[in-house]
PDB file of C-alpha atoms and ligand atoms in Angstrom:
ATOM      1  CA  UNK A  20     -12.663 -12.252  -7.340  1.00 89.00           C
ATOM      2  CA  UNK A  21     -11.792  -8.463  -8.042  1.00 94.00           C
ATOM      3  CA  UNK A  22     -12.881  -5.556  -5.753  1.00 97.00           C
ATOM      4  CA  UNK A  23     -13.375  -1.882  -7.526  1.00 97.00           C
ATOM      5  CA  UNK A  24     -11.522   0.032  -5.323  1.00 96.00           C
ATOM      6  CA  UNK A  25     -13.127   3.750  -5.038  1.00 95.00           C
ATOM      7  CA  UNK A  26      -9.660   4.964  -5.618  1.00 95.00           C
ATOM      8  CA  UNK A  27      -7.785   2.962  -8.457  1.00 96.00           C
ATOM      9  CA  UNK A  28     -10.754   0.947 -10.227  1.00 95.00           C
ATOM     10  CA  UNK A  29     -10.680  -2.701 -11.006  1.00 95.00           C
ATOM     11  CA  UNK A  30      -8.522  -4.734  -9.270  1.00 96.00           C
ATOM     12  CA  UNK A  31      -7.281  -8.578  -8.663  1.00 95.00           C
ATOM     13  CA  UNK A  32      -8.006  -9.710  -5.680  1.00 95.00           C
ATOM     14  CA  UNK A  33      -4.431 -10.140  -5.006  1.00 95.00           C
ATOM     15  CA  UNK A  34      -3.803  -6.734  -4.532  1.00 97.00           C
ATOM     16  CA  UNK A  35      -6.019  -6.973  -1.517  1.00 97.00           C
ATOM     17  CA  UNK A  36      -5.662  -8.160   2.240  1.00 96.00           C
ATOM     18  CA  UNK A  37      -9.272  -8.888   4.296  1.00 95.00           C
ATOM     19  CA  UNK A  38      -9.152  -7.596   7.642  1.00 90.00           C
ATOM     20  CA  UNK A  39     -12.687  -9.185   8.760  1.00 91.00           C
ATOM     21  CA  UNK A  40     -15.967  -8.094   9.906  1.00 93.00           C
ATOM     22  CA  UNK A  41     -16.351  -3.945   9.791  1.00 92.00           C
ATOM     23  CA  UNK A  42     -19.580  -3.652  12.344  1.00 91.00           C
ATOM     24  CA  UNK A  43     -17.906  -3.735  15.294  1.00 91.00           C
ATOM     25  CA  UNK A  44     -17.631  -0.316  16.998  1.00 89.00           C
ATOM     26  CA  UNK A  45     -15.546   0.218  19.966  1.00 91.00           C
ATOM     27  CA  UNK A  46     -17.098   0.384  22.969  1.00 95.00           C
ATOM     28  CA  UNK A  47     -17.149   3.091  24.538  1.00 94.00           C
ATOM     29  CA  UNK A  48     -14.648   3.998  27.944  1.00 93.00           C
ATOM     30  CA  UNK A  49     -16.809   3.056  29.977  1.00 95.00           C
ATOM     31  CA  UNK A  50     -19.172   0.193  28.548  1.00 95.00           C
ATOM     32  CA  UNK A  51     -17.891  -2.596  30.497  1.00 95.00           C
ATOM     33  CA  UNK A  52     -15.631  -5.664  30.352  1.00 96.00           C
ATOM     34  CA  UNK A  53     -18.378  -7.611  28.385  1.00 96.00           C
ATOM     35  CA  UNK A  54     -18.954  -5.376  25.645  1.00 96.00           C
ATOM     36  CA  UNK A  55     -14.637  -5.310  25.154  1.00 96.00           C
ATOM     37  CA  UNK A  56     -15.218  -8.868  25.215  1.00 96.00           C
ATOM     38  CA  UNK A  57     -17.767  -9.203  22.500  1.00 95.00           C
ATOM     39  CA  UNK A  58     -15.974  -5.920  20.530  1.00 94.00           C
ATOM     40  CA  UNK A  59     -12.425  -8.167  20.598  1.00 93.00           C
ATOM     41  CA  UNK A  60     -13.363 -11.706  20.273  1.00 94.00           C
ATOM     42  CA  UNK A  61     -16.273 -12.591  19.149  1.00 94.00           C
ATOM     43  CA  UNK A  62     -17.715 -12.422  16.008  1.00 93.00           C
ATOM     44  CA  UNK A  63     -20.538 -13.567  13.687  1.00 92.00           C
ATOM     45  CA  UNK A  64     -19.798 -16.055  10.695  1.00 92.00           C
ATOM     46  CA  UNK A  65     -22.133 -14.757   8.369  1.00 94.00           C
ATOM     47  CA  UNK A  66     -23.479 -16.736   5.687  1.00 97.00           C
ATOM     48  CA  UNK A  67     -24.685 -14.190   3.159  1.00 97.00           C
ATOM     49  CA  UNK A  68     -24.098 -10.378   2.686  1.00 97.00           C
ATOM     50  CA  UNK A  69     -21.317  -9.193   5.423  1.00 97.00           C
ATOM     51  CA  UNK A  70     -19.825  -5.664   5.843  1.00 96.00           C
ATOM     52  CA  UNK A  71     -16.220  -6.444   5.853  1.00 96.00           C
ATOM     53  CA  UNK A  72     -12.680  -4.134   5.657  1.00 94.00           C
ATOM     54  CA  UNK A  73     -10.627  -4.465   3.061  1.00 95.00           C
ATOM     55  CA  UNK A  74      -7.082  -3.265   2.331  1.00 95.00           C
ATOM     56  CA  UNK A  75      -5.674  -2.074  -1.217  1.00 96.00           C
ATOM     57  CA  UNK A  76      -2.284  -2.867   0.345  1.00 95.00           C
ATOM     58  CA  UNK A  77      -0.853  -3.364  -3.327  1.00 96.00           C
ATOM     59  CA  UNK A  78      -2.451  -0.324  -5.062  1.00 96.00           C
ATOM     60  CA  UNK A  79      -3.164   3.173  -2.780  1.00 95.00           C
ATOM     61  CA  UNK A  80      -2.711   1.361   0.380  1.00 93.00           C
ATOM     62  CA  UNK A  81      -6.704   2.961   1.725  1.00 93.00           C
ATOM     63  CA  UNK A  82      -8.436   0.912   3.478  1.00 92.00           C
ATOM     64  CA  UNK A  83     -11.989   0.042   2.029  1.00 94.00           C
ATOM     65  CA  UNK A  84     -15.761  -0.719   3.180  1.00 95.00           C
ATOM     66  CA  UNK A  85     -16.600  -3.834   0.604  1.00 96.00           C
ATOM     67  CA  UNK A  86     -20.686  -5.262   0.901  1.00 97.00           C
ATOM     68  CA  UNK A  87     -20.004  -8.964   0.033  1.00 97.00           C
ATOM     69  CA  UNK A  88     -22.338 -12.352  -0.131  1.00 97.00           C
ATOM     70  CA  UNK A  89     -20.162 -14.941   1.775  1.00 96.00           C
ATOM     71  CA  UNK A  90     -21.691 -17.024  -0.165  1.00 97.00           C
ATOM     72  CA  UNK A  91     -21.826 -16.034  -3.914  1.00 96.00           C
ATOM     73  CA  UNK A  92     -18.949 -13.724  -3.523  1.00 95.00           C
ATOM     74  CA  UNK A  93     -20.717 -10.874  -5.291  1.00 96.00           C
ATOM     75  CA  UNK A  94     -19.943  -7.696  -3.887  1.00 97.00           C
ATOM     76  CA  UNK A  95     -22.845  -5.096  -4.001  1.00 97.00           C
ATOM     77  CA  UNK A  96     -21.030  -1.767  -3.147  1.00 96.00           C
ATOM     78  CA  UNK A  97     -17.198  -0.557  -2.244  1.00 96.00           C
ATOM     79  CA  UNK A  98     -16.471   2.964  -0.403  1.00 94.00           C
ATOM     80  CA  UNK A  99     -13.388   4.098   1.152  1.00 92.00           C
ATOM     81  CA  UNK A 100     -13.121   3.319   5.026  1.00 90.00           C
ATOM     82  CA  UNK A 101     -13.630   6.061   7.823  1.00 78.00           C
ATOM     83  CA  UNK A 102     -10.298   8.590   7.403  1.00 69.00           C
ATOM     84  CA  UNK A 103      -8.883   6.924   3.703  1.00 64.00           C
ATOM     85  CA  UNK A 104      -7.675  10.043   2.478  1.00 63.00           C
ATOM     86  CA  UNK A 105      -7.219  13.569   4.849  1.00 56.00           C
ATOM     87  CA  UNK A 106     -10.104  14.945   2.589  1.00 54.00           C
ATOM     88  CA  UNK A 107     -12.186  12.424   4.300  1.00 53.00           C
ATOM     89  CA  UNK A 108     -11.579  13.774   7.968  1.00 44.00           C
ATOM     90  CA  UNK A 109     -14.423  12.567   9.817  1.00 41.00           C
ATOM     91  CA  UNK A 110     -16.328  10.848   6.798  1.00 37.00           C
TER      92      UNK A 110
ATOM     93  CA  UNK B   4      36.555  -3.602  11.408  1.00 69.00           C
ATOM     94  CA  UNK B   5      33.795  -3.959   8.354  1.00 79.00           C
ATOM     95  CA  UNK B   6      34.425  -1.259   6.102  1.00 83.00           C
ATOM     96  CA  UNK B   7      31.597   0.937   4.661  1.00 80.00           C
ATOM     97  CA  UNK B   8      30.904   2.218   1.195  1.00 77.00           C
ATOM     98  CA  UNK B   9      28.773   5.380   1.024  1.00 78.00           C
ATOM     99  CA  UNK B  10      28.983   5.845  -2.153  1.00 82.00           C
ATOM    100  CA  UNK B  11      25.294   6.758  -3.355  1.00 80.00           C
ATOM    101  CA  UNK B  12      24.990   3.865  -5.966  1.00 86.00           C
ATOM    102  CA  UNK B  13      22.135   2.569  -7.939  1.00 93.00           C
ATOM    103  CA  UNK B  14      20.300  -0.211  -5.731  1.00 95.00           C
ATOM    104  CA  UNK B  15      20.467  -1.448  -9.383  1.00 97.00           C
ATOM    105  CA  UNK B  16      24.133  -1.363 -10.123  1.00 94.00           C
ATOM    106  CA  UNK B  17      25.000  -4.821  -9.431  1.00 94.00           C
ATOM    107  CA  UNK B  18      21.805  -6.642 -11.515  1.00 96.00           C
ATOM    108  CA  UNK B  19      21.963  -4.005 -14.663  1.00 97.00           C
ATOM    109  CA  UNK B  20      24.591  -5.007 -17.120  1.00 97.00           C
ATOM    110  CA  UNK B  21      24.526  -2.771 -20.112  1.00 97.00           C
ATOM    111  CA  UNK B  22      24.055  -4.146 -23.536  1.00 96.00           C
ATOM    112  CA  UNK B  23      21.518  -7.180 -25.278  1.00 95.00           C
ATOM    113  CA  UNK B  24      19.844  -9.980 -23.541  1.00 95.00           C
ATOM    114  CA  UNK B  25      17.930 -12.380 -25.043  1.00 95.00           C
ATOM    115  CA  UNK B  26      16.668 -13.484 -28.361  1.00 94.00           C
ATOM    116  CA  UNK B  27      19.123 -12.234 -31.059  1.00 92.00           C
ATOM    117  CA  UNK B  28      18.034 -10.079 -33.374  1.00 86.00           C
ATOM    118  CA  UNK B  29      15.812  -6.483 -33.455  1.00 85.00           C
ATOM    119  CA  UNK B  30      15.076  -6.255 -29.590  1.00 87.00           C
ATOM    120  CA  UNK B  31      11.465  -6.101 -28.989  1.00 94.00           C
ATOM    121  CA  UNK B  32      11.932  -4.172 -25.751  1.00 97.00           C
ATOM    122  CA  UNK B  33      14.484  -1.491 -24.298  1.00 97.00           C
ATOM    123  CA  UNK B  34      14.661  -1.592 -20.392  1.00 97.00           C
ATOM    124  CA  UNK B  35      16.525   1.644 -19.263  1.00 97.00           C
ATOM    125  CA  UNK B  36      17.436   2.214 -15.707  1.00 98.00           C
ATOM    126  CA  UNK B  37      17.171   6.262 -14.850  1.00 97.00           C
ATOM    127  CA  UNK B  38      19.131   7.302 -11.935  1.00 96.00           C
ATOM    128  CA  UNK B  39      20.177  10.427  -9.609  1.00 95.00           C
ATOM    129  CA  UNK B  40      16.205  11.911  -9.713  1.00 96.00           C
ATOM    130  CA  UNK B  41      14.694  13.667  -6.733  1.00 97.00           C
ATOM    131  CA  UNK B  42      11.220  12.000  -5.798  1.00 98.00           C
ATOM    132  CA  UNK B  43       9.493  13.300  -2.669  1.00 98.00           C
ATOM    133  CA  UNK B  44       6.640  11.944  -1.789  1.00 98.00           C
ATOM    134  CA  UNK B  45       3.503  14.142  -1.011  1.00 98.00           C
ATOM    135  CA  UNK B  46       0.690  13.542   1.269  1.00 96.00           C
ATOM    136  CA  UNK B  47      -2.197  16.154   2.708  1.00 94.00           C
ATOM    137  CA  UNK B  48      -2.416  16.425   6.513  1.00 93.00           C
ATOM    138  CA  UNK B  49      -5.790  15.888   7.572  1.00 89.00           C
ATOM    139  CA  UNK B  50      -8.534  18.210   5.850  1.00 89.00           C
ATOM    140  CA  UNK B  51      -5.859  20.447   4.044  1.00 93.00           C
ATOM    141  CA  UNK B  52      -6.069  18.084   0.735  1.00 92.00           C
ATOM    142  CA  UNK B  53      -8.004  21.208  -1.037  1.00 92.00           C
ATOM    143  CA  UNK B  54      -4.685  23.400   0.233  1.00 95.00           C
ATOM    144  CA  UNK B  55      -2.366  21.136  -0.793  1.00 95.00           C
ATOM    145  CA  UNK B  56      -3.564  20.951  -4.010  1.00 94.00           C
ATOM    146  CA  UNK B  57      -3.862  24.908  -4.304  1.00 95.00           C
ATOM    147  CA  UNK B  58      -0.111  24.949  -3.097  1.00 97.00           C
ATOM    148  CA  UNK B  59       0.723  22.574  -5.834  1.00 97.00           C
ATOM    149  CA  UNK B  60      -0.747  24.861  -8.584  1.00 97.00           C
ATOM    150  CA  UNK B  61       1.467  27.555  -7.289  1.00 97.00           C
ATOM    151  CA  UNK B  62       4.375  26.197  -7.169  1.00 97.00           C
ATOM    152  CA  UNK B  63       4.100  24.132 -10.821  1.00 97.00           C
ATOM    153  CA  UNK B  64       1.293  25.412 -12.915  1.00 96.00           C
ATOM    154  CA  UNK B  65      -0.667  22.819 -12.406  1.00 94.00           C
ATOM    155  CA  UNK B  66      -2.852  20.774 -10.103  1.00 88.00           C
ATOM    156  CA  UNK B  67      -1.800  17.699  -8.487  1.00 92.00           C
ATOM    157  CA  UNK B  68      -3.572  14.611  -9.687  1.00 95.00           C
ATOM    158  CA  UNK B  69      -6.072  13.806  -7.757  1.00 94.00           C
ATOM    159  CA  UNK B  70      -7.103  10.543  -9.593  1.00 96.00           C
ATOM    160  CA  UNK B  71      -4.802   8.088 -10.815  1.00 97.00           C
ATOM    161  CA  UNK B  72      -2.588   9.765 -13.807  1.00 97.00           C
ATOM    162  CA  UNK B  73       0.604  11.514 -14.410  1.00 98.00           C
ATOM    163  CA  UNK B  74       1.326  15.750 -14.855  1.00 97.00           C
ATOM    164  CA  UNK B  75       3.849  16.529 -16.481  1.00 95.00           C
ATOM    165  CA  UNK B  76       5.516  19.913 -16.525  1.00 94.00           C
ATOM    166  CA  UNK B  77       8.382  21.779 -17.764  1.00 92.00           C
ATOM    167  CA  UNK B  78      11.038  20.392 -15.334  1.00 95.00           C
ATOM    168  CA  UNK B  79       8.629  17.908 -13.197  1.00 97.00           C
ATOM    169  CA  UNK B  80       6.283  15.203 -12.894  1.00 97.00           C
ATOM    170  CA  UNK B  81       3.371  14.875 -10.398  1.00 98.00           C
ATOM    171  CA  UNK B  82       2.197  11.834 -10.107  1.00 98.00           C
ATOM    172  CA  UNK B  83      -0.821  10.331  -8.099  1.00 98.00           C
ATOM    173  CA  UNK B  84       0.101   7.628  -5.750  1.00 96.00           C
ATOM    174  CA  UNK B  85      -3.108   7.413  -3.516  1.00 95.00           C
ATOM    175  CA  UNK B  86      -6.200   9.814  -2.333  1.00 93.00           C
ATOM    176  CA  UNK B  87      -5.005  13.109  -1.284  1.00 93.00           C
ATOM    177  CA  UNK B  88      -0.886  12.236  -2.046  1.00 96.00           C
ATOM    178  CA  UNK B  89       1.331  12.397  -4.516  1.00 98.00           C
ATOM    179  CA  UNK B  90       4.577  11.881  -5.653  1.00 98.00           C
ATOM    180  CA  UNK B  91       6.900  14.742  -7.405  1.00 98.00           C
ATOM    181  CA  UNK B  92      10.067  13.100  -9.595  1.00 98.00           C
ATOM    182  CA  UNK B  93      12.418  15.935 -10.696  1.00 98.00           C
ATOM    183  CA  UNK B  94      16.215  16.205 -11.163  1.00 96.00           C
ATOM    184  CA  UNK B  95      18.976  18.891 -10.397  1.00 95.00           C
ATOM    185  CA  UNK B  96      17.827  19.377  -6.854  1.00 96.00           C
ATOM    186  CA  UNK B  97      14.973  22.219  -8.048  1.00 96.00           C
ATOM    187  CA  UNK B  98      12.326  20.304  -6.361  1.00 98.00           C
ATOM    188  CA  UNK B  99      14.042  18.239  -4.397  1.00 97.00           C
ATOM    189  CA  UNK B 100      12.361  17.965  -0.340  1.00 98.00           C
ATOM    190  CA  UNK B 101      14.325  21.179   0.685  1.00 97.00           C
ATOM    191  CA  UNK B 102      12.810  23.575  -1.990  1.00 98.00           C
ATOM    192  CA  UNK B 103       9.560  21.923  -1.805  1.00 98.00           C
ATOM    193  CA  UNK B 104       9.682  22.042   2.253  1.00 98.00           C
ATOM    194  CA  UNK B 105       8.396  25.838   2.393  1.00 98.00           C
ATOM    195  CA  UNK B 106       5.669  25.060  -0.535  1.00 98.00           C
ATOM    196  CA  UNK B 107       3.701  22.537   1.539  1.00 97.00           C
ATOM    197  CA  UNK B 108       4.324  23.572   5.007  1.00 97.00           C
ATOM    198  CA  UNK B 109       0.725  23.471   6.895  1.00 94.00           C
ATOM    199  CA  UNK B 110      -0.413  21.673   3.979  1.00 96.00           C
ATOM    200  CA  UNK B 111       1.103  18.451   3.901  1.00 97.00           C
ATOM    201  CA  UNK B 112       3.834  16.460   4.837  1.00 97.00           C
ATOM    202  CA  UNK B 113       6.726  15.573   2.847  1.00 98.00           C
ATOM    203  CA  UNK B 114       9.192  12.584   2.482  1.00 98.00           C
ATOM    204  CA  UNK B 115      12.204  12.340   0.640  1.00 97.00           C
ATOM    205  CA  UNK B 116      11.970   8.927  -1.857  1.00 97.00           C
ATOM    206  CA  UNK B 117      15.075   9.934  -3.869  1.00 95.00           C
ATOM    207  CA  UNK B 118      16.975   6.921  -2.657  1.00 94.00           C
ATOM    208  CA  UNK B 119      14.257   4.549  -1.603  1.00 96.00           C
ATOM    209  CA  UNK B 120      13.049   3.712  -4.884  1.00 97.00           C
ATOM    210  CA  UNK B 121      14.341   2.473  -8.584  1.00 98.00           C
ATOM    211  CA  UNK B 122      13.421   4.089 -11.570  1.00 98.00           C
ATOM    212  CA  UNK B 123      12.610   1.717 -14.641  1.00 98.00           C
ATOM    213  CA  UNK B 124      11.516   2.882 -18.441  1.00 98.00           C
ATOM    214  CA  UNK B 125      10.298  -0.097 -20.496  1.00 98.00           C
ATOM    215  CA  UNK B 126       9.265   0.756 -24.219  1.00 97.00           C
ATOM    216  CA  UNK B 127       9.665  -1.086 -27.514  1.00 96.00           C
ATOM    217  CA  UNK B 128       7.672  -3.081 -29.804  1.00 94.00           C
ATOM    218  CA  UNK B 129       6.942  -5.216 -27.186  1.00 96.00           C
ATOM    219  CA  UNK B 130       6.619  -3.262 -24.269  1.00 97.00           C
ATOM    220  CA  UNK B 131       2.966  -3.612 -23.434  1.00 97.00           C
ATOM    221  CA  UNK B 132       3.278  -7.938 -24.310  1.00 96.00           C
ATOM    222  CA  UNK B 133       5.805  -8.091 -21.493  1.00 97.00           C
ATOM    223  CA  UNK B 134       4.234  -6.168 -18.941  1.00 98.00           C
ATOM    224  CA  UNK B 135       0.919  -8.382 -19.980  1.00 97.00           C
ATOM    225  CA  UNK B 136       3.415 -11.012 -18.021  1.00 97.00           C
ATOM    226  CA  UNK B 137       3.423  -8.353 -14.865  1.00 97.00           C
ATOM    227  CA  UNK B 138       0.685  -6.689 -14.719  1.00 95.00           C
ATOM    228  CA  UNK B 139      -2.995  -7.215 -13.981  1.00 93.00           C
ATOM    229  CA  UNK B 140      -4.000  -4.086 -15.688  1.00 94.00           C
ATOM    230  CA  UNK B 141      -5.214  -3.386 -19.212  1.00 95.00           C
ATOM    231  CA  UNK B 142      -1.942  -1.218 -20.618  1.00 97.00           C
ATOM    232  CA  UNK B 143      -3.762  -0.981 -23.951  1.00 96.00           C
ATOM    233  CA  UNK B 144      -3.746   2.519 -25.299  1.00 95.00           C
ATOM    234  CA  UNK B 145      -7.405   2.936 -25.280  1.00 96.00           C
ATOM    235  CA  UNK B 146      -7.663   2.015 -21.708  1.00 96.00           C
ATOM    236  CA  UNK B 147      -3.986   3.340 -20.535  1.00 97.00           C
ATOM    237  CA  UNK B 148      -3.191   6.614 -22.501  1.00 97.00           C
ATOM    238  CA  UNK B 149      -0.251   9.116 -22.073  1.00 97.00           C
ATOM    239  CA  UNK B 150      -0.165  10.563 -18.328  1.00 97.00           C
ATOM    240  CA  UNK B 151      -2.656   7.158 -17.043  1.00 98.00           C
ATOM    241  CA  UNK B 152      -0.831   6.061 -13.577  1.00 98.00           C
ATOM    242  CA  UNK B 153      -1.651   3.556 -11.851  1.00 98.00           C
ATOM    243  CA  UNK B 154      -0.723   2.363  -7.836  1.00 98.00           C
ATOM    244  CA  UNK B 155      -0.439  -1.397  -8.201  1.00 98.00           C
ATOM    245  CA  UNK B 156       1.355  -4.325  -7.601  1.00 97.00           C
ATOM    246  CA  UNK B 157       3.839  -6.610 -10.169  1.00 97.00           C
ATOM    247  CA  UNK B 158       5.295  -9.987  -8.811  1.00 94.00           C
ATOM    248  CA  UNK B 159       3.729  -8.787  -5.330  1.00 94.00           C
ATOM    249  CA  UNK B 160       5.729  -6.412  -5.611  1.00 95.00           C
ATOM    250  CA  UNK B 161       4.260  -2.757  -4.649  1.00 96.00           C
ATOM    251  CA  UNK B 162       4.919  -0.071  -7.703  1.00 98.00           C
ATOM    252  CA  UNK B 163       4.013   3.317  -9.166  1.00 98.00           C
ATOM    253  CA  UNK B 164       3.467   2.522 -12.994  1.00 98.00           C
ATOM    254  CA  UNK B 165       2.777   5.186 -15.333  1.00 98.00           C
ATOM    255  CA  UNK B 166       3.044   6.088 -18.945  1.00 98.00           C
ATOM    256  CA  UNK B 167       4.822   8.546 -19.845  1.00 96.00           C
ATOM    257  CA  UNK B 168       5.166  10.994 -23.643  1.00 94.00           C
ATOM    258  CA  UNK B 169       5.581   8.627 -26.487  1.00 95.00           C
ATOM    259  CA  UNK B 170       8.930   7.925 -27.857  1.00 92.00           C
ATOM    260  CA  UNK B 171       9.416   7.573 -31.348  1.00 89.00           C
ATOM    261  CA  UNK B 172       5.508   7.194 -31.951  1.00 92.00           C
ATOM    262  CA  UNK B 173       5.931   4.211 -29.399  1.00 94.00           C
ATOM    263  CA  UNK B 174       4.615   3.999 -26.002  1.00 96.00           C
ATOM    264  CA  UNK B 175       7.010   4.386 -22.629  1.00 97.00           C
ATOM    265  CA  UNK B 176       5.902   3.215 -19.220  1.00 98.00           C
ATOM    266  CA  UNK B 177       7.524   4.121 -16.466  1.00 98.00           C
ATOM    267  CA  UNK B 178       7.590   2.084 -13.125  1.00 97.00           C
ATOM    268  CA  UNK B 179       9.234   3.019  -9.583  1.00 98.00           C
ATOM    269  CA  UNK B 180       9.919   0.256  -7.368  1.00 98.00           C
ATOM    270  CA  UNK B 181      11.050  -0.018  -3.689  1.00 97.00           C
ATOM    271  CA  UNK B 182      14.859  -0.048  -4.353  1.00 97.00           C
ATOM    272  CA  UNK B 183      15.038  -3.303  -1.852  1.00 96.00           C
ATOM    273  CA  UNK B 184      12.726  -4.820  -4.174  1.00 97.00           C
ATOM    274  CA  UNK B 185      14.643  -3.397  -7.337  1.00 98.00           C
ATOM    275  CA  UNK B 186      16.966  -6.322  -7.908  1.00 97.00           C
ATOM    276  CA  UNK B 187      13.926  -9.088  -7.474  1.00 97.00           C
ATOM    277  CA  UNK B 188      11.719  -7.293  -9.911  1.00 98.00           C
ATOM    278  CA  UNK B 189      14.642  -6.710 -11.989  1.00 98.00           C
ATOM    279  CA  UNK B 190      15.089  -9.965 -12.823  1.00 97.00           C
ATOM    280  CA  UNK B 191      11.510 -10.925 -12.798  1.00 97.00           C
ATOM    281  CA  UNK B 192      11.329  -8.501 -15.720  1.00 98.00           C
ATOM    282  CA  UNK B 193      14.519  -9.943 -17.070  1.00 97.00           C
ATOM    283  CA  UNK B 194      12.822 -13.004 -17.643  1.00 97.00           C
ATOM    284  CA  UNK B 195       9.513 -11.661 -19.114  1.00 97.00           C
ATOM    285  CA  UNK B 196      11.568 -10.204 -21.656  1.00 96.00           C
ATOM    286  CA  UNK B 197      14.020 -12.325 -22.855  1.00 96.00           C
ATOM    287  CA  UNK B 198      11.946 -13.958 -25.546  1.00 96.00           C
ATOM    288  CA  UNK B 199      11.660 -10.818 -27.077  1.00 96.00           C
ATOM    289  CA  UNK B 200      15.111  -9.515 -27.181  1.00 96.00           C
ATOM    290  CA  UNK B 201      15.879  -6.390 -24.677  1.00 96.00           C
ATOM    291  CA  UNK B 202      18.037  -3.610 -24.854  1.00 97.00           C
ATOM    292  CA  UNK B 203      19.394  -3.021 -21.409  1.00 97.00           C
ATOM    293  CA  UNK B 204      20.814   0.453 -20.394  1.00 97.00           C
ATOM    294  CA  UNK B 205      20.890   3.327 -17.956  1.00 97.00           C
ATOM    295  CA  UNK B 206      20.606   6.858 -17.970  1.00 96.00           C
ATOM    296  CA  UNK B 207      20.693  10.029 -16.339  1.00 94.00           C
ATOM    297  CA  UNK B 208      17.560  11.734 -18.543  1.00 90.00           C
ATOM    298  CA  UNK B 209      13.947  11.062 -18.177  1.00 89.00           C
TER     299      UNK B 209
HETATM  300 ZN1   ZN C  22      -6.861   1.510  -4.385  1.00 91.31          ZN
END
């Protein structure tokens, strides 16, 4: 598997460390102990395309935002994470 | 009582030994070791990449890389070692994190590399067919000209790889490593090599 990072192009997968699913939003301050439950722990095991974080840890060390069937492997689209990069402030 | 050296020594100085190693004959590769450079490392505070950049232009002529490659100028090279950072490798203490301190300030914030990472030059005949061994990435000159840079990894091993002005119509890359991970590497590329024939050395000149 290689992931095109949006940064340094092409690269083997071993460059690259998977953080997990990247839907999850913290809740907010005051959302409750069951949606910091469901936000921590628990998490769908998606068969098919999944929205997952990625992290060039051997290349630009940016975190990434990789569309990718769980089952096929093929990845449909990579884009830098929220705040890779200060140019990206708030992106 | 232990006693302490502080000598500033080359985190290569115990694995580099001068001279041939290898297959006998015309060595395929040349492995030089540069030492006593300034590096400082570059990075934009949040939103002020488009000011850091400006700064840079000011201060060397030209803009900092903002995609993977390597500037040179007169008496410096910029090279791009993420989004939005970059690193500067100089020598003679012109650039070094003092002098550059005032260029950035607001801009971005500066580290001082100068003795946190190992400078390696590889050229030769077989240059490119030993980093082949390293490397994931496609050195060939169509693909990896003069001034291409690239933030990667060799032997898991985190490094800044670029290629630098041909020497002697051949092509030179240059590679900075973590100097705790100097010695490992080292010998990693020790033994990529060998069947070619190196030429080991070290200098103080880019
Ligand atoms: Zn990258």
């Amino acid at each position: 598997m290689r992931i095109t990072c949006p940064f340094c192009g092409e690269r083997e997968l071993g460059e690259f460390t998977y953080l997990g699913d990247a839907k999850p939003q913290r809740p907010s301050a005051d959302a409750g102990e069951d949606a910091v439950y469901d936000y921590v722990y628990l998490r769908d095991n998606i068969a098919g395309v999944m929205s997952e974080h990625w992290y060039h840890g051997g290349g630009c060390r940016a975190w990434l935002k990789v569309t990718r069937n769980t089952l096929t492997h093929e990845i449909s689209a990579v884009e830098a994470a929220a705040g890779a990069g200060a140019a990206k402030v708030g992106a | 009582m232990a006693e302490f050296s502080w000598d500033v020594r080359s985190p290569l100085e115990r694995a580099l030994i001068a001279g041939p190693y290898g297959a006998q004959g015309d060595s395929g590769v040349a492995l030089t070791e540069i030492r006593n450079f300034d590096l400082v490392q570059v990075m934009a505070r949040r939103g002020k990449a488009g000011e850091m950049i400006a700064a840079a232009k000011a201060r060397f002529g030209v803009a900092a890389p903002e995609t993977p490659k390597a500037i040179g100028t007169s008496d410096a090279s910029l090279i791009w070692s993420g989004p939005d950072q970059f690193l500067v490798l100089s020598k003679g203490g012109k650039h070094s994190i003092e002098a550059l301190a005032p260029v950035f300030a607001g801009s971005a914030s500066l580290s001082d590399q100068s003795h946190a990472r190992a400078l390696i030059s590889v050229s030769g005949d077989k240059a490119r067919a030993m980093l082949a061994k390293l490397s994931s990435i496609d050195l060939h000159s169509d693909v990896f000209g003069v001034g291409a840079a690239a933030a990667t990894s060799m032997d898991h091993t985190s490094v800044t790889l670029w290629r630098g002005a041909d020497r002697n119509g051949q092509a030179v890359f240059n590679l900075l490593v973590f100097a705790t991970f100097a010695e490992s590497l080292w010998h990693t590329i020790l033994d990529s090599t060998a069947e070619y024939g190196v030429t080991i050395g070290h200098s103080e000149e880019f």
